[in-house]
PDB file of C-alpha atoms in Angstrom:
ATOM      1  CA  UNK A  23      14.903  -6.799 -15.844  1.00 64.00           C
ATOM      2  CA  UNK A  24      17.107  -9.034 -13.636  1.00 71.00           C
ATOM      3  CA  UNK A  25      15.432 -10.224 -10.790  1.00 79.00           C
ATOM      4  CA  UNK A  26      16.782 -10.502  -7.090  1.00 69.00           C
ATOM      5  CA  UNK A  27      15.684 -13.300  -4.172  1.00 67.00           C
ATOM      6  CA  UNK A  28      15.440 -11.878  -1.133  1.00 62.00           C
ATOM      7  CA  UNK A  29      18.587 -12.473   1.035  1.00 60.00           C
ATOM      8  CA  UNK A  30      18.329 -14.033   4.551  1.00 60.00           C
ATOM      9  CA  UNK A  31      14.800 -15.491   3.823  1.00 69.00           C
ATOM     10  CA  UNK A  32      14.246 -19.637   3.864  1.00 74.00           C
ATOM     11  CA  UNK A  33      11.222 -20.627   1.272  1.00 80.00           C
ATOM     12  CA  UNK A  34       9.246 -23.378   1.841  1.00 82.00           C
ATOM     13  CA  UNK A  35       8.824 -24.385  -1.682  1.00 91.00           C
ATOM     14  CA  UNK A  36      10.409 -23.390  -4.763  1.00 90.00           C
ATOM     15  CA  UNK A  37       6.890 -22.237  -6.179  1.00 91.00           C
ATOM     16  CA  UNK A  38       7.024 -19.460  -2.883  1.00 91.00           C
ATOM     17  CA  UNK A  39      10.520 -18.378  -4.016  1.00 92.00           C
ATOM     18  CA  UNK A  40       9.319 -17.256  -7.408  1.00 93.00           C
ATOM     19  CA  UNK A  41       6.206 -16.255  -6.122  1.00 93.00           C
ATOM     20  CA  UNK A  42       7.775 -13.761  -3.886  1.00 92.00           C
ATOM     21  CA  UNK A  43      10.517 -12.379  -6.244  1.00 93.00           C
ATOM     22  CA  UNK A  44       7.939 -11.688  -8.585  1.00 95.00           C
ATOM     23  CA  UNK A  45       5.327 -10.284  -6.578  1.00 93.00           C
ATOM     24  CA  UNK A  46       8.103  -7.888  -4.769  1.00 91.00           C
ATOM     25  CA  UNK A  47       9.329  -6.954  -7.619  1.00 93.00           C
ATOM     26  CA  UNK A  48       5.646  -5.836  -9.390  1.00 94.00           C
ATOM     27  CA  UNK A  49       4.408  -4.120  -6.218  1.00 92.00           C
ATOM     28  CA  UNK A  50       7.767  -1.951  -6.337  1.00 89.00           C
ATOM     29  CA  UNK A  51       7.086  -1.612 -10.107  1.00 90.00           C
ATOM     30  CA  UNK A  52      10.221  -2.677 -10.741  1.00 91.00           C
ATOM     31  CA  UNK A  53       8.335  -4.984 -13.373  1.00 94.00           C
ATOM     32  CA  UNK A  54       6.087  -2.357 -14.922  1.00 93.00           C
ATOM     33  CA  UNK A  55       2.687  -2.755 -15.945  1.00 93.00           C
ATOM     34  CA  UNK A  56       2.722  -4.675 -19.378  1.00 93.00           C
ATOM     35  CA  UNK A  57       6.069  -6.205 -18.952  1.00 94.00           C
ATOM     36  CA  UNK A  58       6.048 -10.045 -20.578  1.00 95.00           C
ATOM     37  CA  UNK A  59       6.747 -12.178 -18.158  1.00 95.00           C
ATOM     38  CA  UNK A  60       9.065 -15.168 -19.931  1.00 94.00           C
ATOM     39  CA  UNK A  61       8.671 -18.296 -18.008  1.00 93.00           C
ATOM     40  CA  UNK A  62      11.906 -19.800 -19.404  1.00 94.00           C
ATOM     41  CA  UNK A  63      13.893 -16.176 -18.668  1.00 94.00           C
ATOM     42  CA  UNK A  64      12.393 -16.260 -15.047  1.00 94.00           C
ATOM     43  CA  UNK A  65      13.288 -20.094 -14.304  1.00 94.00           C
ATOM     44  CA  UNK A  66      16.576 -19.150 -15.280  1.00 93.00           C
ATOM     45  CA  UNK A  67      17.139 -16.103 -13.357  1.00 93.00           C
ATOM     46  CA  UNK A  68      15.835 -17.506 -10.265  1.00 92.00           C
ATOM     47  CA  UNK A  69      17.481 -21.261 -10.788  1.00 91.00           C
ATOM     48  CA  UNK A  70      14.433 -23.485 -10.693  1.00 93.00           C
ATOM     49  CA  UNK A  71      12.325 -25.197 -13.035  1.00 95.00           C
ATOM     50  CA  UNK A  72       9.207 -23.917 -15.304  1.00 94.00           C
ATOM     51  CA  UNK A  73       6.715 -25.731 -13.004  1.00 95.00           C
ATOM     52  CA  UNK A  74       7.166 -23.347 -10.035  1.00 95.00           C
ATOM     53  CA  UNK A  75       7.110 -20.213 -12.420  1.00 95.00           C
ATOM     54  CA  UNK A  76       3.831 -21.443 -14.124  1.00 94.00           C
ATOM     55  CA  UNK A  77       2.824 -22.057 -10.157  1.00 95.00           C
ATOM     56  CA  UNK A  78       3.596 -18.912  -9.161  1.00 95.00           C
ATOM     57  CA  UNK A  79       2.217 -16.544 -12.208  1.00 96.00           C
ATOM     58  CA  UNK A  80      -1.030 -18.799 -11.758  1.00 95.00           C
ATOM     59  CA  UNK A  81      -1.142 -17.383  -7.901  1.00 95.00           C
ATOM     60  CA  UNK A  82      -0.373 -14.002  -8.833  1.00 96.00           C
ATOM     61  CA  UNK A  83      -3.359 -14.183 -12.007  1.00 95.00           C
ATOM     62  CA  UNK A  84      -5.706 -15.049  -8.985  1.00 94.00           C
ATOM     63  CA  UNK A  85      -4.406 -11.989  -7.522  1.00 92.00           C
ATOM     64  CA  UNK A  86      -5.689  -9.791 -10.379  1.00 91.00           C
ATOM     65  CA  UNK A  87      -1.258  -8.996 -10.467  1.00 94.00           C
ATOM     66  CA  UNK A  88      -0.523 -10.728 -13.618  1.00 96.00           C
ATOM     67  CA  UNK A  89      -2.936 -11.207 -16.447  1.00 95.00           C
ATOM     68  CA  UNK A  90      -2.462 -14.709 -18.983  1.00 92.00           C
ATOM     69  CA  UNK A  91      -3.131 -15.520 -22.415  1.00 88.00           C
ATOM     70  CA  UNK A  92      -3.423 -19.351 -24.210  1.00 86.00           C
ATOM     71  CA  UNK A  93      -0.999 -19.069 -26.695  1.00 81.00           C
ATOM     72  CA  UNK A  94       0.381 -15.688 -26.402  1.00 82.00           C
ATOM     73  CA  UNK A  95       1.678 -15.412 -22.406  1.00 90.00           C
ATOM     74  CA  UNK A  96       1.813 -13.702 -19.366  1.00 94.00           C
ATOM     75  CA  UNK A  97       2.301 -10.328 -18.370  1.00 96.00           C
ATOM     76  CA  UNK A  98       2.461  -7.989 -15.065  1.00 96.00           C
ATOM     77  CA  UNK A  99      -1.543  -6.721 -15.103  1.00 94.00           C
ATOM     78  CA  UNK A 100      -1.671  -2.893 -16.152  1.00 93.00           C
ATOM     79  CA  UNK A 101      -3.048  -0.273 -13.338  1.00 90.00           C
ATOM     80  CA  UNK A 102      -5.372   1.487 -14.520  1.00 88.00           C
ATOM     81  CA  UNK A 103      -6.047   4.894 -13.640  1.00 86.00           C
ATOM     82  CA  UNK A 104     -10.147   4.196 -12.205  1.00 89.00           C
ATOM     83  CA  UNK A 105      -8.076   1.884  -9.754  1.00 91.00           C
ATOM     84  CA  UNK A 106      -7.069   4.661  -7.408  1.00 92.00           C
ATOM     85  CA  UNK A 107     -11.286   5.676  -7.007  1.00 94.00           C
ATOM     86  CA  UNK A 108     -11.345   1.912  -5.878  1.00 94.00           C
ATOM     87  CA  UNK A 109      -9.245   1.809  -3.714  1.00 94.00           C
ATOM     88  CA  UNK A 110      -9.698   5.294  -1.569  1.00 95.00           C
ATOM     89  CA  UNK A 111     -13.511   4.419  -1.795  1.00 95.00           C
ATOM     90  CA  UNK A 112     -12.878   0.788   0.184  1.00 96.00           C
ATOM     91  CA  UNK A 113     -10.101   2.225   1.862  1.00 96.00           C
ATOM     92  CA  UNK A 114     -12.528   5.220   3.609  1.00 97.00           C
ATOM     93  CA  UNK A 115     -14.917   2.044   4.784  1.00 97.00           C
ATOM     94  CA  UNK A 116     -12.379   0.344   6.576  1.00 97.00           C
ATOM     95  CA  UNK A 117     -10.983   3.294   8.272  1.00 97.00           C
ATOM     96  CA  UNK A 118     -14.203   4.573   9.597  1.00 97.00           C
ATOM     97  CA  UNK A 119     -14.569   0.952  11.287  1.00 97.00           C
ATOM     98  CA  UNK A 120     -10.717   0.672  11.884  1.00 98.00           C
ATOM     99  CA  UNK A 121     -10.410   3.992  13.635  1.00 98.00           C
ATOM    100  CA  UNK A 122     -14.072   3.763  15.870  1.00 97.00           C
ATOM    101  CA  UNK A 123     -12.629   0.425  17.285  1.00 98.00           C
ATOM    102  CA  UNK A 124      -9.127   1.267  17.878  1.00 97.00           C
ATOM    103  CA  UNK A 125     -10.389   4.295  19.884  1.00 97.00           C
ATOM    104  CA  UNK A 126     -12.572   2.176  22.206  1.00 97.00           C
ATOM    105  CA  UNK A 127      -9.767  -0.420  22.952  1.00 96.00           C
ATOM    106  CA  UNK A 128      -6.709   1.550  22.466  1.00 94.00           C
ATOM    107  CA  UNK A 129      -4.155   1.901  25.500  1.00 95.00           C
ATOM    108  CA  UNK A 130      -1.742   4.618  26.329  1.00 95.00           C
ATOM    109  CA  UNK A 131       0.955   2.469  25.230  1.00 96.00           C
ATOM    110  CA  UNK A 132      -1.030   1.975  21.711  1.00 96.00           C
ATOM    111  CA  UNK A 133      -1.152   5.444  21.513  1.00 96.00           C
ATOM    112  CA  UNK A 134       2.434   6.564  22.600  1.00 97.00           C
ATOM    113  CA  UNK A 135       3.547   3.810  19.646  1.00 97.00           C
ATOM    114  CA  UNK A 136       1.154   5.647  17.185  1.00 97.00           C
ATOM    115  CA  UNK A 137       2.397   9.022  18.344  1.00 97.00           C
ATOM    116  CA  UNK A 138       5.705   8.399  17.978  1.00 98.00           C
ATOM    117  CA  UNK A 139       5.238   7.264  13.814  1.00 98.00           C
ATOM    118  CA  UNK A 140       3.041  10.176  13.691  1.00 97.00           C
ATOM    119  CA  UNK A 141       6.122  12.547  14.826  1.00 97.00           C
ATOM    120  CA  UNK A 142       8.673  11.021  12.658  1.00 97.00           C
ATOM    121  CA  UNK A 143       6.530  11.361   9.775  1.00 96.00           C
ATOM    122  CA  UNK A 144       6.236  15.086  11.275  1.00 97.00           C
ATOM    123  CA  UNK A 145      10.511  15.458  11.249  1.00 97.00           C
ATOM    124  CA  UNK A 146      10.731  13.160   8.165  1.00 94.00           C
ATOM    125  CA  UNK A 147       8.371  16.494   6.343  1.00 94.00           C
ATOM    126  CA  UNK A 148      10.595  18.903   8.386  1.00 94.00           C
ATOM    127  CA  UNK A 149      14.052  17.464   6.743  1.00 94.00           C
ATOM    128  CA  UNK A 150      12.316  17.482   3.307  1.00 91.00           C
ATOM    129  CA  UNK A 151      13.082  13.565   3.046  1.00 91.00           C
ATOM    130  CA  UNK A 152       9.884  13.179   0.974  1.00 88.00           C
ATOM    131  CA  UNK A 153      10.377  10.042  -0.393  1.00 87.00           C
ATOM    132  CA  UNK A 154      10.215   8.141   3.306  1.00 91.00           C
ATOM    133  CA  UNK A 155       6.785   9.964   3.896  1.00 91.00           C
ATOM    134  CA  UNK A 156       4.440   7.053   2.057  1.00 90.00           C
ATOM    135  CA  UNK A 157       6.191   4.253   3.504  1.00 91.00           C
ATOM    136  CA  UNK A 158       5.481   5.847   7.291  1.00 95.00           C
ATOM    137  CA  UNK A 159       1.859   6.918   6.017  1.00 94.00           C
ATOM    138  CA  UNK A 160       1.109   3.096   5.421  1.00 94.00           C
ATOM    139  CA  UNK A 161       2.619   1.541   8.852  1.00 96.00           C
ATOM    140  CA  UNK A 162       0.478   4.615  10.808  1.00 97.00           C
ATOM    141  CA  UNK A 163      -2.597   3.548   9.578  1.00 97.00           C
ATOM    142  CA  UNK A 164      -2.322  -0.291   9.059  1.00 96.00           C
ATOM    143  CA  UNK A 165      -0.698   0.577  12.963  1.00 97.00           C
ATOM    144  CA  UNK A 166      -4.152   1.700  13.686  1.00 97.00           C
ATOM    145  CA  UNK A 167      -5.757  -1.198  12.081  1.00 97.00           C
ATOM    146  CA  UNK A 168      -3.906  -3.650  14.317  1.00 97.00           C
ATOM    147  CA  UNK A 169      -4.467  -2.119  17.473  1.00 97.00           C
ATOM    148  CA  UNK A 170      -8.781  -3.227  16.954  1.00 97.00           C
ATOM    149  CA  UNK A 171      -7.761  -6.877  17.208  1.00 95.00           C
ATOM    150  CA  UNK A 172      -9.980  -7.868  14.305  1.00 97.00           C
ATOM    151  CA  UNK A 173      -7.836  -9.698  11.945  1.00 97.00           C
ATOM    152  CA  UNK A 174      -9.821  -9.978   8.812  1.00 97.00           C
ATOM    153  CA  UNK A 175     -10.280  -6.493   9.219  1.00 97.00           C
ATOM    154  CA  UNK A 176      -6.036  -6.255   9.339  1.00 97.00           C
ATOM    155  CA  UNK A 177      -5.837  -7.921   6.110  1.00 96.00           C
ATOM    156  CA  UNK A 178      -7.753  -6.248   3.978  1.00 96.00           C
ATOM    157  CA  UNK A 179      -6.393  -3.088   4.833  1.00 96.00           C
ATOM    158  CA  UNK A 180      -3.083  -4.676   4.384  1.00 94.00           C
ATOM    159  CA  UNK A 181      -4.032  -5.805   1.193  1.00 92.00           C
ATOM    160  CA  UNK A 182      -5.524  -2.537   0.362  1.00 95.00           C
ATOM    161  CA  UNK A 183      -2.285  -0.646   1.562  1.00 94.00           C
ATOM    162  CA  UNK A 184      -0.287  -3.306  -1.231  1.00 91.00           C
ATOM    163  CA  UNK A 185      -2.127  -1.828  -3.750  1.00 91.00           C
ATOM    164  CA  UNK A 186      -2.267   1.382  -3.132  1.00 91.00           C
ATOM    165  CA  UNK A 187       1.399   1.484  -2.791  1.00 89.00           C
ATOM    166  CA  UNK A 188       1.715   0.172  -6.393  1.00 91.00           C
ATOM    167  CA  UNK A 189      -0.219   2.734  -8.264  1.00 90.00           C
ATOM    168  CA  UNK A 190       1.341   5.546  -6.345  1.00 88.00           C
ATOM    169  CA  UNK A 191       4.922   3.871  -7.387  1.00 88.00           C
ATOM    170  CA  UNK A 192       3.672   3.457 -10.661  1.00 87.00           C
ATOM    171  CA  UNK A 193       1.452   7.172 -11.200  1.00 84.00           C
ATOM    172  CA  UNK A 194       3.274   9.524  -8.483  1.00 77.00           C
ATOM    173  CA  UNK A 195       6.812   9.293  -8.958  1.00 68.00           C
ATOM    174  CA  UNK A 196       6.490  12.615  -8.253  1.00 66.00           C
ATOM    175  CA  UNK A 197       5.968  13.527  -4.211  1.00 60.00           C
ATOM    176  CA  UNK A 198       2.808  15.743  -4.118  1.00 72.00           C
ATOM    177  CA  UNK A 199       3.984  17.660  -1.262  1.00 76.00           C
ATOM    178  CA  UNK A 200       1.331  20.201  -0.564  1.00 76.00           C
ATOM    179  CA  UNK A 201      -0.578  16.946  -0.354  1.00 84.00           C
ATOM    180  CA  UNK A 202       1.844  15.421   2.172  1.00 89.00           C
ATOM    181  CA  UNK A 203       1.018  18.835   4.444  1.00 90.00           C
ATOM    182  CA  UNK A 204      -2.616  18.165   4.136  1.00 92.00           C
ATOM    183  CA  UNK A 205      -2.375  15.259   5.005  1.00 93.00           C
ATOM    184  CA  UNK A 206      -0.136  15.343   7.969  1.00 95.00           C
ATOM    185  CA  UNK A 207      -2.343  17.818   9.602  1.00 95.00           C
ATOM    186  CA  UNK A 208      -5.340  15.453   9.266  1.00 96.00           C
ATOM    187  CA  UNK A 209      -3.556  12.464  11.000  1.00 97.00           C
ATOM    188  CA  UNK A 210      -2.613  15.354  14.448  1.00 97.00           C
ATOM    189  CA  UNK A 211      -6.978  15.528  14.090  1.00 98.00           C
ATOM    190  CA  UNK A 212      -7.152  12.155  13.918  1.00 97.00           C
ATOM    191  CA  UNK A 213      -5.103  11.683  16.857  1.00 97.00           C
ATOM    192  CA  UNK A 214      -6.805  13.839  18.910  1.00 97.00           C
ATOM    193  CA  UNK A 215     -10.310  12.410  18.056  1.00 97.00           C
ATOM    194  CA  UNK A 216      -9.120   9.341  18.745  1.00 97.00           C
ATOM    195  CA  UNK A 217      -7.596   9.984  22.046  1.00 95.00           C
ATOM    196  CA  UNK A 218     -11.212  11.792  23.327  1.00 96.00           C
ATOM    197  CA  UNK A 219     -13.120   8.569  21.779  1.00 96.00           C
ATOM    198  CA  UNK A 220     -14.858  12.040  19.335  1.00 97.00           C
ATOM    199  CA  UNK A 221     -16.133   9.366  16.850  1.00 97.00           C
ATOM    200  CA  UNK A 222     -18.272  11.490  14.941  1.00 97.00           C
ATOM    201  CA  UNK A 223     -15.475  13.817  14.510  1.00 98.00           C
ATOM    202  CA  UNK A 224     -12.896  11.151  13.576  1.00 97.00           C
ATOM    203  CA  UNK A 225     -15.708   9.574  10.922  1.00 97.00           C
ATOM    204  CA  UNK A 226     -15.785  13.042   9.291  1.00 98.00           C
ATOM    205  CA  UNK A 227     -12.066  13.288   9.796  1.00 98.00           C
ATOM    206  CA  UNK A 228     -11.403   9.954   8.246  1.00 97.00           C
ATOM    207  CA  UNK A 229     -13.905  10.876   5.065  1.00 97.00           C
ATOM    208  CA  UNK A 230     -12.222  13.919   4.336  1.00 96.00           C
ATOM    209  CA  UNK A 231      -8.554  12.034   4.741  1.00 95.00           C
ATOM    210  CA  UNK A 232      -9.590   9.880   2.285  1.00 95.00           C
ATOM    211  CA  UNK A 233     -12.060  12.280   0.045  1.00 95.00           C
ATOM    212  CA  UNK A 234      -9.059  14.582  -0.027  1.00 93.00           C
ATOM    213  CA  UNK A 235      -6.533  12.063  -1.305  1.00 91.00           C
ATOM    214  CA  UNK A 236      -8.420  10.854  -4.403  1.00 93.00           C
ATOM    215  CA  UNK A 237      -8.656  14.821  -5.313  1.00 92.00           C
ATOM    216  CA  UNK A 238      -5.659  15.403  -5.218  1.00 89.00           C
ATOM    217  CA  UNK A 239      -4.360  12.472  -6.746  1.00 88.00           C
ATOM    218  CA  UNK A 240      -6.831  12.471  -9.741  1.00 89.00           C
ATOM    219  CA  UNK A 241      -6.881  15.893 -10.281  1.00 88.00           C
ATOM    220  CA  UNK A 242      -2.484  15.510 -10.325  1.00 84.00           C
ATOM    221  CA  UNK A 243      -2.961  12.429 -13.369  1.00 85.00           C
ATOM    222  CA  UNK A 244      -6.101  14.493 -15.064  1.00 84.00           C
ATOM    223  CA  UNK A 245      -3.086  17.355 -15.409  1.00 81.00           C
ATOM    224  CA  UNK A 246      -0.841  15.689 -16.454  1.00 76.00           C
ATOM    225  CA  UNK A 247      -2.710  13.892 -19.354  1.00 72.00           C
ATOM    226  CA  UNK A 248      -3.994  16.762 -20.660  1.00 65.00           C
TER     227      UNK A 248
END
């Protein structure tokens, strides 16, 4: 595939060009799971030497993103289907902390701000733009991560919220929208528990968010491999 830098951005290095063209570019799956990844082709592309691109695929192999063989190469990691269990299993941990902390320190402005993505993700459902659904799905909840203040806390469910939106690029194509329903009506509960600091009732809430999900979603690539 070609490859595109990112316009209006200044790079430090040359290494943290590459390294963000090609890590854009396999979290949007628009290098797919498998894909070689030339050095030579890539220096080209992106007008800089081999060092940076042997720099930057090293990065992204420490990242579990790219995968390297002596001798044969490098190529974008494969996702493997047990990866979405992984990740709604960590991702229910740090939402029941996430959520319990945000409650006890968030502010009426915090929660007019998380409100207001909650009710264009409501409208977004109501125009049937399903496609802008995930992308408001992540900021809510990474939203309510940054309202606790704890910043290794922010990160991981950043990180988390990277991955997740790779596999569902790369395995759900197709918009489960009696999922999207669901799930909508579970962030209103959420809401609502958080705003009456309910955290027993936003712990089960939060479970069931995420126990829900991974249904859904496995049951969806269990279908359509059979």
């Amino acid at each position: 595939m070609r490859l595109e830098k990112a316009t209006g951005i200044h790079y430090q290095t040359k290494q943290d060009l590459v390294y963000s063209t090609l890590r854009h570019a396999i979290m949007h799956c628009d290098l797919l799971p498998g894909a070689r990844l030339v050095i030579e082709d890539i220096a080209q592309q992106l007008s800089v030497s081999p060092i940076p691109v042997r720099e930057a695929l090293h990065l992204l192999q420490s990242e579990g993103l790219v995968e390297m063989t002596p001798h044969v190469g490098a190529i974008v990691a494969p996702i493997a289907p047990s990866a979405i269990t992984e990740i709604f299993t960590i991702l229910e941990g740090l939402e029941v902390v996430a959520t319990r902390t945000a409650a006890q320190r968030i502010t009426a402005a915090n929660f007019l701000e998380l409100s207001a993505i909650n009710q264009e993700m409501d409208e977004v459902l109501e125009r049937q733009a399903f496609e802008r659904w995930p992308d408001l799905n992540s900021k809510f909840h990474r939203t309510i991560s940054s309202f606790t203040g704890m910043i290794m806390l922010q990160e991981m469910t950043h990180r988390i919220f990277d991955r997740w939106d790779r596999v569902r690029r790369y395995y759900f194509s197709d918009v489960l929208i009696h999922r999207l329903d669901v799930a909508q009506q579970e962030h209103h509960a959420i809401l609502e528990a958080m705003r009456t600091r309910n955290y027993s009732e936003l712990e089960r809430l939060i479970k069931q968010h995420n126990q829900g999900a991974l249904i859904s979603y496995t049951a969806y690539i269990e279908a359509k491999e059979a």
